[in-house]
mmCIF file of C-alpha atoms in Angstrom:
data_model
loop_
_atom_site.group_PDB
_atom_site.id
_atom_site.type_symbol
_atom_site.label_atom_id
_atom_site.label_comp_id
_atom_site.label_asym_id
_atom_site.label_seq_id
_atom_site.Cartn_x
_atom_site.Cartn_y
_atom_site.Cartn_z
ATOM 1 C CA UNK A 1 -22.412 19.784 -17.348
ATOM 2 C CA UNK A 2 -21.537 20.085 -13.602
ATOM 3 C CA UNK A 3 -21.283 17.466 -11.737
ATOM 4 C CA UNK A 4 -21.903 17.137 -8.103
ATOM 5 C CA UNK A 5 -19.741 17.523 -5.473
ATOM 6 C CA UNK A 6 -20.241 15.467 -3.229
ATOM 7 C CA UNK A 7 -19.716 12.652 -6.720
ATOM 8 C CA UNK A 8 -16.414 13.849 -7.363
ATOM 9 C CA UNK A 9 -15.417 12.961 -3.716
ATOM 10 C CA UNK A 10 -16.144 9.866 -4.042
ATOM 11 C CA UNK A 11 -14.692 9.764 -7.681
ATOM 12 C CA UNK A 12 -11.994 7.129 -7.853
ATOM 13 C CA UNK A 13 -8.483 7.318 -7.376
ATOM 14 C CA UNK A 14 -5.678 4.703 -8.446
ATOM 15 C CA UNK A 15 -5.217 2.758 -4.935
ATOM 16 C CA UNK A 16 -3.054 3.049 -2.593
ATOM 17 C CA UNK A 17 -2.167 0.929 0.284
ATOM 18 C CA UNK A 18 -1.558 2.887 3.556
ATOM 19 C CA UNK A 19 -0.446 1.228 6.444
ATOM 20 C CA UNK A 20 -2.698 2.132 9.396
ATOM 21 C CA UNK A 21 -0.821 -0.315 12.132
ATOM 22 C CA UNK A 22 1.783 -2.370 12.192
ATOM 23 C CA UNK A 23 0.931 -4.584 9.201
ATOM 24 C CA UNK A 24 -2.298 -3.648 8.619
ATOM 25 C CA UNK A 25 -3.217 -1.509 5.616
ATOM 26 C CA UNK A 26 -5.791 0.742 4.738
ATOM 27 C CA UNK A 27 -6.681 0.374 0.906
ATOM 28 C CA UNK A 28 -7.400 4.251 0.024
ATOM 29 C CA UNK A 29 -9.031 4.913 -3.484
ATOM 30 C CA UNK A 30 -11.300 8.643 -2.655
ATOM 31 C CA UNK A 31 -10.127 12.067 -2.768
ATOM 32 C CA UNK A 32 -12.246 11.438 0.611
ATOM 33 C CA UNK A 33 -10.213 8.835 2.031
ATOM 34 C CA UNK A 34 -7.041 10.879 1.171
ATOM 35 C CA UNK A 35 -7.829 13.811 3.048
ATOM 36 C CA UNK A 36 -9.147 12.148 6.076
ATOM 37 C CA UNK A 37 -5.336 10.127 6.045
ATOM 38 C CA UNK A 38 -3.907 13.619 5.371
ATOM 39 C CA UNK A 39 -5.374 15.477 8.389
ATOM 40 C CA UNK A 40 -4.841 12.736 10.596
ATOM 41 C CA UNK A 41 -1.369 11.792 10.345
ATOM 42 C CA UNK A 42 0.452 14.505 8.296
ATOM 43 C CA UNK A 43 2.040 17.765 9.597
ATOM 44 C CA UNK A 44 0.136 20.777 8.319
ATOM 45 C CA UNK A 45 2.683 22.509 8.616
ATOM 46 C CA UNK A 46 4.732 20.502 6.043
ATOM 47 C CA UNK A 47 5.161 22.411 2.183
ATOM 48 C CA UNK A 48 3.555 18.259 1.136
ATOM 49 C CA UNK A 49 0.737 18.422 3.220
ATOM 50 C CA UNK A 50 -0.284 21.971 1.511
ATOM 51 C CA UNK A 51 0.812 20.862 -1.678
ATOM 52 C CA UNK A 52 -1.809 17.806 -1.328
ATOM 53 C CA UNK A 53 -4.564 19.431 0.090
ATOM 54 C CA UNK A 54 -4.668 21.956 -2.456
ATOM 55 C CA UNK A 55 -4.330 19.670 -5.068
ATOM 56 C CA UNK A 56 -7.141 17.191 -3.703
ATOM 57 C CA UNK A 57 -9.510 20.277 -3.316
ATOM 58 C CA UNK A 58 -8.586 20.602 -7.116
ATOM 59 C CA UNK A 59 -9.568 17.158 -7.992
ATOM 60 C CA UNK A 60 -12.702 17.686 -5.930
ATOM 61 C CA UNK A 61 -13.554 20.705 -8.091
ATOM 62 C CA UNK A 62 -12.890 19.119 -11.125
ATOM 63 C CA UNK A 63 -9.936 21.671 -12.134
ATOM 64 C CA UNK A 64 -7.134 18.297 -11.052
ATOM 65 C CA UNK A 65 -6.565 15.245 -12.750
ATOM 66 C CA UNK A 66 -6.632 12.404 -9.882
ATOM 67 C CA UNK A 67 -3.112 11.390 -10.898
ATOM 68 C CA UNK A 68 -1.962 14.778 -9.954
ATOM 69 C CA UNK A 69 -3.671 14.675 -6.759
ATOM 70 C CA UNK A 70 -2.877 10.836 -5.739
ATOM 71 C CA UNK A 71 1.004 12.413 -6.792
ATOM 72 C CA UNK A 72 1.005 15.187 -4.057
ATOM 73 C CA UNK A 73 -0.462 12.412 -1.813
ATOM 74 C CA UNK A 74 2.345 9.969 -1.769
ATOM 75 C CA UNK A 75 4.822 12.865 -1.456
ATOM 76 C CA UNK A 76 2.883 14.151 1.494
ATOM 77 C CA UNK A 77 2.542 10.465 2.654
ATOM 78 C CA UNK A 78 6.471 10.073 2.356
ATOM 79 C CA UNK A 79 7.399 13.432 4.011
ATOM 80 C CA UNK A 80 5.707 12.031 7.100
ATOM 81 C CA UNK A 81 7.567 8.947 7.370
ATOM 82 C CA UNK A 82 4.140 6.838 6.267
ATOM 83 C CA UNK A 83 4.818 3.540 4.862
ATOM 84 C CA UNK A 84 2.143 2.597 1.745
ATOM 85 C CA UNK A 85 2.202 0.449 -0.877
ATOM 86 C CA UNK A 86 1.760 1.706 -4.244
ATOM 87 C CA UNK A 87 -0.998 -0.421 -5.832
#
């Protein structure tokens, strides 16, 4: 059965705590929320920020376990100097 897309967006993700300001942390839990994060303060540029995008589009397909994607995330995440807290 296929499942719609716009549901595995929203599909939950372990959380993570990303910190937005100084001290003030955004909790992230969608593929959704991930990307938005990753296209606003990553480098696109950066071999992490490809690595997660293509693995969140995965997990949005269905063909990536969220694991896998919330993985590439934090290394994307740390490769841009982005403090989080792993939840």
């Amino acid at each position: 059965m296929d499942e719609d897309p716009e549901f595995l967006s929203r599909k939950a993700i372990r959380a993570i705590a990303v910190e937005a300001t100084i001290n003030h942390y955004q909790i992230v839990i969608t593929a959704e929320d991930m990307a938005e994060i990753l296209m606003e303060q990553c480098d696109p540029a950066d071999p992490c920020y490809q690595r997660a995008a293509e693995r969140l589009i995965a997990f949005q397909e269905g063909k990536a376990e969220g694991e896998t994607a919330r993985e590439a995330f934090i290394d994307a995440l740390e490769s841009a100097g982005i403090f989080y807290r792993d939840e």
